[in-house]
Structure formats: C-alpha cells, structure tokens
C-alpha cells in the first residue's frame, strides 16, 4: 500500500494542543496512524469513506471526532472517570474509534446496523489492540429497548446518521439520567434549535449547549449539539424500526 507511508500526525502536534488542550502520546499517535492505514486498506474492498487524503482524514475524522467531546476546546471532565460511551451509526468507526484511542480509561461501544462495517471495525480493534472498545451489530431502535443498553451510558455520540430529532430519539433512551448526548452537525440554525426543543423534552432531555467551532485546517464551521438527559425517557421511545426517520418527532 503506497499511501500507508504518508504520516498524518507529526506536524499536527501543536494544533492538538492549541485546539483541544491535549496531545496524543506516542502510542496514541501510532494508533491514529494505524487507523488511517486500516481505513485506506479497508476502502479497497468496502466503501468506508471518501475522506482519504491525509490532512482531510486528520481534520474530518480524527480532529472532528475528538472536538465533539471537547466542547469549547477542552475534554469533558467526566471522561476521566471511566465513562461508558456509545457511538450510534459508527460506520467505519467515527467518532467512536478516535475517542476510544484518546480516552483509554473509558469504554466505548460502537454500534452499526451494517454487518460488514462492524466486521471491519472488529478487525481494526485487533490491529489497534484497543481493549476498551467493543462492537454491536444492531439498530438504534432495538438497542434503545434492550436492558443491556438502555439507561446505561454516560455519553452517546452520533454523527451523520439522521436529522437532529432522529439522533435525539436514538441516543437519549440509552443514557443514564444526567448523561450527555452529542450530536455532530455541520451547519446549524436558531430555527433548528427551536424545533429540536420539543422532541428533546418529550424524550426526557434538555438542550444544554450549541457548541459552534471552526475547524483548524479548512476553517469550516461546525456544531455539536449537547443534550442532557434530565428524566427517564418514556418507554415508548425509541419508536419501532424506521418510524423515527419516517416521522421525526
Ligand atoms: C453516513 S454513515 C456515518 C458514519 C459515521 N458516524 C461517520 O460520521 O463517519 C451512517 C451510518 O449509520 C448507520 N445507521 C443508520 N441508521 C442506523 C440505525 N437506525 N441504527 C444503527 N445504525 C444506523 C449506517 O449503517 C451507516 O453506517
């Protein structure tokens, strides 16, 4: 593989520090590099991602994944306390894999409904020797009712899976009371905040923060929407498979 020699990290060290107040250690740098190489290799057989150029990969897959758990440029403090994190619709492992690498004392559950993507992640976990991560082939609508998953997570991440109300319905049932859902978005408007309010309240949450930021290499505007679970989600949520997307709250 020719691209595998392209280093994605060394020149980024200062940017990690400036933007996230954090730097990967040597092992984490190696794991990020290895993840990049695994994605390039996996892409030869599976349609995992269109983001394959080294700097684009760094910004859109690594940095963006971690910026979600670092609102206003600092890692969420509770992450240092063995947090249980879930990534819904993880695809090729984003944002969950970079988060699992960066926060080794957390446990991260990577969920996707597509078997071949989870098979790819399982192989990657072995290569990366990432022992704090596990996978699950299932749908958010199903695991949201499963006692093994419902009300068991401190943080639920979701990127590029559906509109914000759908993401809220997929994530909030999985959180313990007091837990945090982080919805990764590109553009975001005040009207969207207004229309998300009611769905989030129905699901037992509140909108805690709209975190707007600029990416460090291409200066793109992005948002992470943080939802705090304040009371139990009513038992009828999430609704049956397909209903949240067909008829968002
Ligand atoms: C566009 S990809 C995003 C992948 C990744 N989160 C990222 O940002 O690169 C959406 C992923 O969500 C998964 N997905 C969609 N609906 C889902 C559901 N209801 N439950 C579980 N996974 C789902 C799809 O299989 C797909 O892998």
Tab-separated table of C-alpha atoms and ligand atoms in Angstrom:
chain	number	residue	atom	x	y	z
A	1	UNK	CA	0.000	0.000	0.000
A	2	UNK	CA	1.665	3.206	-1.107
A	3	UNK	CA	-0.316	5.741	0.937
A	4	UNK	CA	0.452	3.961	4.187
A	5	UNK	CA	3.766	5.754	4.438
A	6	UNK	CA	2.110	9.177	4.456
A	7	UNK	CA	2.379	10.447	8.009
A	8	UNK	CA	-0.797	12.160	9.158
A	9	UNK	CA	0.390	13.292	12.534
A	10	UNK	CA	3.754	14.797	13.319
A	11	UNK	CA	3.067	18.300	12.102
A	12	UNK	CA	-0.308	18.328	13.874
A	13	UNK	CA	1.035	18.143	17.442
A	14	UNK	CA	0.781	21.874	18.098
A	15	UNK	CA	-2.712	22.073	16.650
A	16	UNK	CA	-3.964	19.368	19.005
A	17	UNK	CA	-2.592	21.402	21.895
A	18	UNK	CA	-3.937	24.742	20.706
A	19	UNK	CA	-7.410	23.496	19.826
A	20	UNK	CA	-8.122	20.722	22.342
A	21	UNK	CA	-5.631	21.496	25.095
A	22	UNK	CA	-4.413	17.929	24.645
A	23	UNK	CA	-1.740	15.985	22.808
A	24	UNK	CA	-1.712	12.324	21.840
A	25	UNK	CA	1.100	10.332	23.415
A	26	UNK	CA	3.348	8.211	21.247
A	27	UNK	CA	1.103	5.157	21.424
A	28	UNK	CA	-1.963	7.199	20.524
A	29	UNK	CA	-0.114	8.793	17.597
A	30	UNK	CA	0.781	5.345	16.344
A	31	UNK	CA	-2.806	4.182	16.745
A	32	UNK	CA	-4.141	7.173	14.779
A	33	UNK	CA	-1.630	6.497	12.016
A	34	UNK	CA	-2.518	2.810	12.037
A	35	UNK	CA	-6.232	3.623	11.914
A	36	UNK	CA	-5.624	5.752	8.833
A	37	UNK	CA	-3.779	2.906	7.158
A	38	UNK	CA	-6.510	0.415	8.087
A	39	UNK	CA	-9.133	2.718	6.575
A	40	UNK	CA	-7.164	3.046	3.339
A	41	UNK	CA	-6.784	-0.705	3.178
A	42	UNK	CA	-10.427	-1.345	4.073
A	43	UNK	CA	-11.526	1.135	1.412
A	44	UNK	CA	-10.050	-1.126	-1.263
A	45	UNK	CA	-12.841	-3.618	-0.558
A	46	UNK	CA	-15.532	-1.672	1.265
A	47	UNK	CA	-16.947	1.736	0.633
A	48	UNK	CA	-15.942	3.067	4.051
A	49	UNK	CA	-15.226	6.751	3.449
A	50	UNK	CA	-14.459	9.258	0.714
A	51	UNK	CA	-12.121	11.072	3.085
A	52	UNK	CA	-8.723	9.558	2.343
A	53	UNK	CA	-6.248	12.411	1.894
A	54	UNK	CA	-4.009	12.595	4.977
A	55	UNK	CA	-4.861	16.130	6.108
A	56	UNK	CA	-8.529	15.737	5.306
A	57	UNK	CA	-8.568	12.478	7.240
A	58	UNK	CA	-6.874	14.190	10.178
A	59	UNK	CA	-9.340	17.069	10.227
A	60	UNK	CA	-12.632	15.405	9.317
A	61	UNK	CA	-12.185	12.049	11.003
A	62	UNK	CA	-9.668	12.443	13.826
A	63	UNK	CA	-9.896	16.059	14.931
A	64	UNK	CA	-13.651	16.391	14.349
A	65	UNK	CA	-14.347	13.188	16.299
A	66	UNK	CA	-12.403	14.482	19.298
A	67	UNK	CA	-13.667	18.056	19.123
A	68	UNK	CA	-17.137	16.645	19.825
A	69	UNK	CA	-16.048	15.501	23.288
A	70	UNK	CA	-14.120	18.727	23.883
A	71	UNK	CA	-16.779	21.456	23.944
A	72	UNK	CA	-15.167	24.893	23.802
A	73	UNK	CA	-11.814	23.217	23.305
A	74	UNK	CA	-11.437	21.100	26.457
A	75	UNK	CA	-12.232	17.435	27.080
A	76	UNK	CA	-15.372	16.881	29.150
A	77	UNK	CA	-14.028	16.389	32.722
A	78	UNK	CA	-16.214	13.314	33.500
A	79	UNK	CA	-14.424	11.428	30.710
A	80	UNK	CA	-11.538	10.814	33.077
A	81	UNK	CA	-13.829	8.777	35.361
A	82	UNK	CA	-14.229	5.534	33.391
A	83	UNK	CA	-17.088	6.875	31.306
A	84	UNK	CA	-19.335	4.463	29.378
A	85	UNK	CA	-19.632	5.886	25.864
A	86	UNK	CA	-21.686	4.666	22.916
A	87	UNK	CA	-21.359	5.685	19.260
A	88	UNK	CA	-24.553	5.096	17.263
A	89	UNK	CA	-24.207	4.556	13.499
A	90	UNK	CA	-20.448	4.494	13.782
A	91	UNK	CA	-19.843	3.429	10.145
A	92	UNK	CA	-16.104	2.883	9.794
A	93	UNK	CA	-15.669	3.894	13.462
A	94	UNK	CA	-16.241	7.644	13.683
A	95	UNK	CA	-16.355	9.364	16.050
A	96	UNK	CA	-16.017	6.301	18.331
A	97	UNK	CA	-12.608	4.913	17.396
A	98	UNK	CA	-10.623	8.154	17.824
A	99	UNK	CA	-12.486	8.744	21.106
A	100	UNK	CA	-11.615	5.233	22.306
A	101	UNK	CA	-7.969	5.825	21.416
A	102	UNK	CA	-7.833	9.262	23.076
A	103	UNK	CA	-9.647	8.238	26.286
A	104	UNK	CA	-8.285	4.775	27.099
A	105	UNK	CA	-9.909	4.640	30.531
A	106	UNK	CA	-13.378	4.966	29.003
A	107	UNK	CA	-15.290	2.050	27.490
A	108	UNK	CA	-16.682	2.684	24.050
A	109	UNK	CA	-19.433	0.667	22.358
A	110	UNK	CA	-19.543	1.052	18.587
A	111	UNK	CA	-22.946	0.297	17.074
A	112	UNK	CA	-23.959	-0.002	13.452
A	113	UNK	CA	-26.715	-1.838	11.637
A	114	UNK	CA	-24.361	-2.876	8.800
A	115	UNK	CA	-22.534	-6.131	9.457
A	116	UNK	CA	-19.645	-5.519	7.068
A	117	UNK	CA	-18.789	-2.213	8.752
A	118	UNK	CA	-18.760	-3.827	12.185
A	119	UNK	CA	-16.653	-6.696	10.791
A	120	UNK	CA	-14.157	-4.110	9.570
A	121	UNK	CA	-14.104	-2.436	12.989
A	122	UNK	CA	-13.617	-5.779	14.755
A	123	UNK	CA	-10.542	-6.456	12.622
A	124	UNK	CA	-9.306	-2.917	13.276
A	125	UNK	CA	-9.726	-3.276	17.038
A	126	UNK	CA	-7.421	-6.305	16.974
A	127	UNK	CA	-4.802	-4.455	14.931
A	128	UNK	CA	-5.021	-1.388	17.157
A	129	UNK	CA	-5.048	-3.507	20.363
A	130	UNK	CA	-7.834	-1.271	21.553
A	131	UNK	CA	-9.127	-3.178	24.544
A	132	UNK	CA	-11.570	-0.535	25.799
A	133	UNK	CA	-13.790	-0.797	22.685
A	134	UNK	CA	-16.465	-3.311	21.733
A	135	UNK	CA	-18.942	-3.537	18.890
A	136	UNK	CA	-22.585	-4.338	18.325
A	137	UNK	CA	-24.441	-5.049	15.075
A	138	UNK	CA	-27.903	-3.682	15.726
A	139	UNK	CA	-30.262	-0.817	15.143
A	140	UNK	CA	-30.620	2.130	17.477
A	141	UNK	CA	-34.381	1.498	17.633
A	142	UNK	CA	-33.709	-2.005	19.012
A	143	UNK	CA	-30.888	-1.426	21.472
A	144	UNK	CA	-32.800	1.533	22.887
A	145	UNK	CA	-35.138	-1.032	24.494
A	146	UNK	CA	-32.534	-3.620	25.406
A	147	UNK	CA	-31.788	-3.709	29.165
A	148	UNK	CA	-28.111	-4.274	28.361
A	149	UNK	CA	-28.022	-0.832	26.685
A	150	UNK	CA	-30.977	1.300	27.800
A	151	UNK	CA	-30.060	3.812	30.543
A	152	UNK	CA	-26.509	2.510	30.780
A	153	UNK	CA	-24.304	5.136	29.089
A	154	UNK	CA	-22.760	8.369	30.316
A	155	UNK	CA	-22.190	9.754	26.824
A	156	UNK	CA	-23.839	8.928	23.476
A	157	UNK	CA	-22.198	10.159	20.272
A	158	UNK	CA	-23.895	10.326	16.892
A	159	UNK	CA	-22.549	11.750	13.626
A	160	UNK	CA	-24.168	11.808	10.181
A	161	UNK	CA	-26.952	9.359	10.979
A	162	UNK	CA	-30.133	11.432	10.574
A	163	UNK	CA	-31.740	14.731	11.420
A	164	UNK	CA	-31.309	16.062	14.936
A	165	UNK	CA	-34.699	14.849	16.222
A	166	UNK	CA	-33.903	11.332	14.957
A	167	UNK	CA	-30.499	11.490	16.623
A	168	UNK	CA	-32.145	12.590	19.878
A	169	UNK	CA	-34.581	9.661	19.718
A	170	UNK	CA	-31.726	7.208	19.068
A	171	UNK	CA	-29.432	8.499	21.818
A	172	UNK	CA	-31.447	9.769	24.821
A	173	UNK	CA	-33.026	6.389	25.772
A	174	UNK	CA	-29.514	4.914	26.052
A	175	UNK	CA	-28.296	7.472	28.587
A	176	UNK	CA	-28.344	7.303	32.355
A	177	UNK	CA	-30.161	10.267	33.893
A	178	UNK	CA	-27.600	13.055	33.862
A	179	UNK	CA	-25.886	11.610	30.759
A	180	UNK	CA	-24.967	13.603	27.692
A	181	UNK	CA	-25.838	13.090	24.013
A	182	UNK	CA	-23.541	14.778	21.497
A	183	UNK	CA	-24.945	15.286	18.004
A	184	UNK	CA	-22.293	16.250	15.444
A	185	UNK	CA	-23.567	18.655	12.789
A	186	UNK	CA	-22.209	20.865	10.030
A	187	UNK	CA	-24.448	23.902	9.739
A	188	UNK	CA	-26.950	24.707	12.440
A	189	UNK	CA	-29.526	27.491	12.796
A	190	UNK	CA	-31.505	29.031	15.634
A	191	UNK	CA	-34.679	27.724	13.974
A	192	UNK	CA	-33.280	24.199	14.285
A	193	UNK	CA	-32.651	24.776	17.989
A	194	UNK	CA	-36.249	25.912	18.397
A	195	UNK	CA	-37.714	22.941	16.562
A	196	UNK	CA	-35.480	20.471	18.450
A	197	UNK	CA	-36.683	21.722	21.827
A	198	UNK	CA	-39.980	19.848	21.914
A	199	UNK	CA	-38.651	16.450	20.682
A	200	UNK	CA	-35.825	16.598	23.217
A	201	UNK	CA	-38.233	17.439	26.068
A	202	UNK	CA	-40.516	14.542	25.049
A	203	UNK	CA	-37.506	12.208	25.307
A	204	UNK	CA	-36.547	13.410	28.800
A	205	UNK	CA	-33.770	15.785	27.805
A	206	UNK	CA	-32.859	19.441	27.514
A	207	UNK	CA	-30.668	21.215	25.005
A	208	UNK	CA	-27.651	22.142	27.094
A	209	UNK	CA	-25.236	23.657	24.616
A	210	UNK	CA	-24.892	24.537	20.958
A	211	UNK	CA	-21.136	24.386	20.522
A	212	UNK	CA	-20.076	26.238	17.359
A	213	UNK	CA	-16.495	25.965	16.204
A	214	UNK	CA	-14.175	26.389	13.234
A	215	UNK	CA	-12.034	23.513	12.019
A	216	UNK	CA	-8.294	24.235	12.218
A	217	UNK	CA	-7.180	23.407	8.658
A	218	UNK	CA	-10.023	24.387	6.346
A	219	UNK	CA	-11.773	26.851	8.681
A	220	UNK	CA	-15.143	25.165	8.183
A	221	UNK	CA	-17.948	25.994	10.598
A	222	UNK	CA	-19.301	23.028	12.541
A	223	UNK	CA	-21.576	22.473	15.522
A	224	UNK	CA	-22.029	19.927	18.246
A	225	UNK	CA	-25.417	19.879	19.924
A	226	UNK	CA	-25.267	18.702	23.524
A	227	UNK	CA	-28.410	17.231	25.059
A	228	UNK	CA	-28.570	16.485	28.785
A	229	UNK	CA	-30.903	13.717	29.942
A	230	UNK	CA	-32.777	15.070	32.944
A	231	UNK	CA	-35.539	12.485	33.480
A	232	UNK	CA	-36.290	8.966	32.245
A	233	UNK	CA	-37.228	8.616	28.587
A	234	UNK	CA	-40.836	7.376	28.287
A	235	UNK	CA	-40.894	3.626	27.491
A	236	UNK	CA	-42.440	4.061	24.023
A	237	UNK	CA	-39.173	5.646	22.748
A	238	UNK	CA	-37.366	4.895	20.556
A	239	UNK	CA	-40.253	4.008	18.297
A	240	UNK	CA	-40.195	0.937	16.026
A	241	UNK	CA	-37.582	0.488	13.297
A	242	UNK	CA	-37.906	3.105	10.582
A	243	UNK	CA	-40.526	5.242	12.357
A	244	UNK	CA	-38.095	7.835	13.795
A	245	UNK	CA	-36.786	8.627	10.297
A	246	UNK	CA	-40.166	8.406	8.526
A	247	UNK	CA	-41.931	10.536	11.095
A	248	UNK	CA	-39.398	12.510	13.179
A	249	UNK	CA	-40.717	13.896	16.466
B	1	LIG	C1	-23.331	8.290	6.896
B	1	LIG	S1	-22.807	6.969	7.909
B	1	LIG	C2	-21.939	7.833	9.167
B	1	LIG	C3	-20.837	7.021	9.751
B	1	LIG	C4	-20.024	7.702	10.850
B	1	LIG	N1	-20.833	8.031	12.009
B	1	LIG	C5	-19.299	8.922	10.343
B	1	LIG	O1	-19.646	10.032	10.731
B	1	LIG	O2	-18.364	8.783	9.521
B	1	LIG	C6	-24.294	6.468	8.755
B	1	LIG	C7	-24.153	5.118	9.450
B	1	LIG	O3	-25.257	4.934	10.327
B	1	LIG	C8	-25.710	3.605	10.246
B	1	LIG	N2	-27.123	3.641	10.661
B	1	LIG	C9	-28.136	4.317	10.065
B	1	LIG	N3	-29.278	4.154	10.739
B	1	LIG	C10	-28.996	3.361	11.800
B	1	LIG	C11	-29.773	2.828	12.882
B	1	LIG	N4	-31.071	3.094	12.981
B	1	LIG	N5	-29.156	2.047	13.796
B	1	LIG	C12	-27.828	1.770	13.677
B	1	LIG	N6	-27.043	2.241	12.686
B	1	LIG	C13	-27.619	3.023	11.757
B	1	LIG	C14	-25.476	3.202	8.798
B	1	LIG	O4	-25.350	1.801	8.641
B	1	LIG	C15	-24.169	3.946	8.476
B	1	LIG	O5	-23.043	3.140	8.708
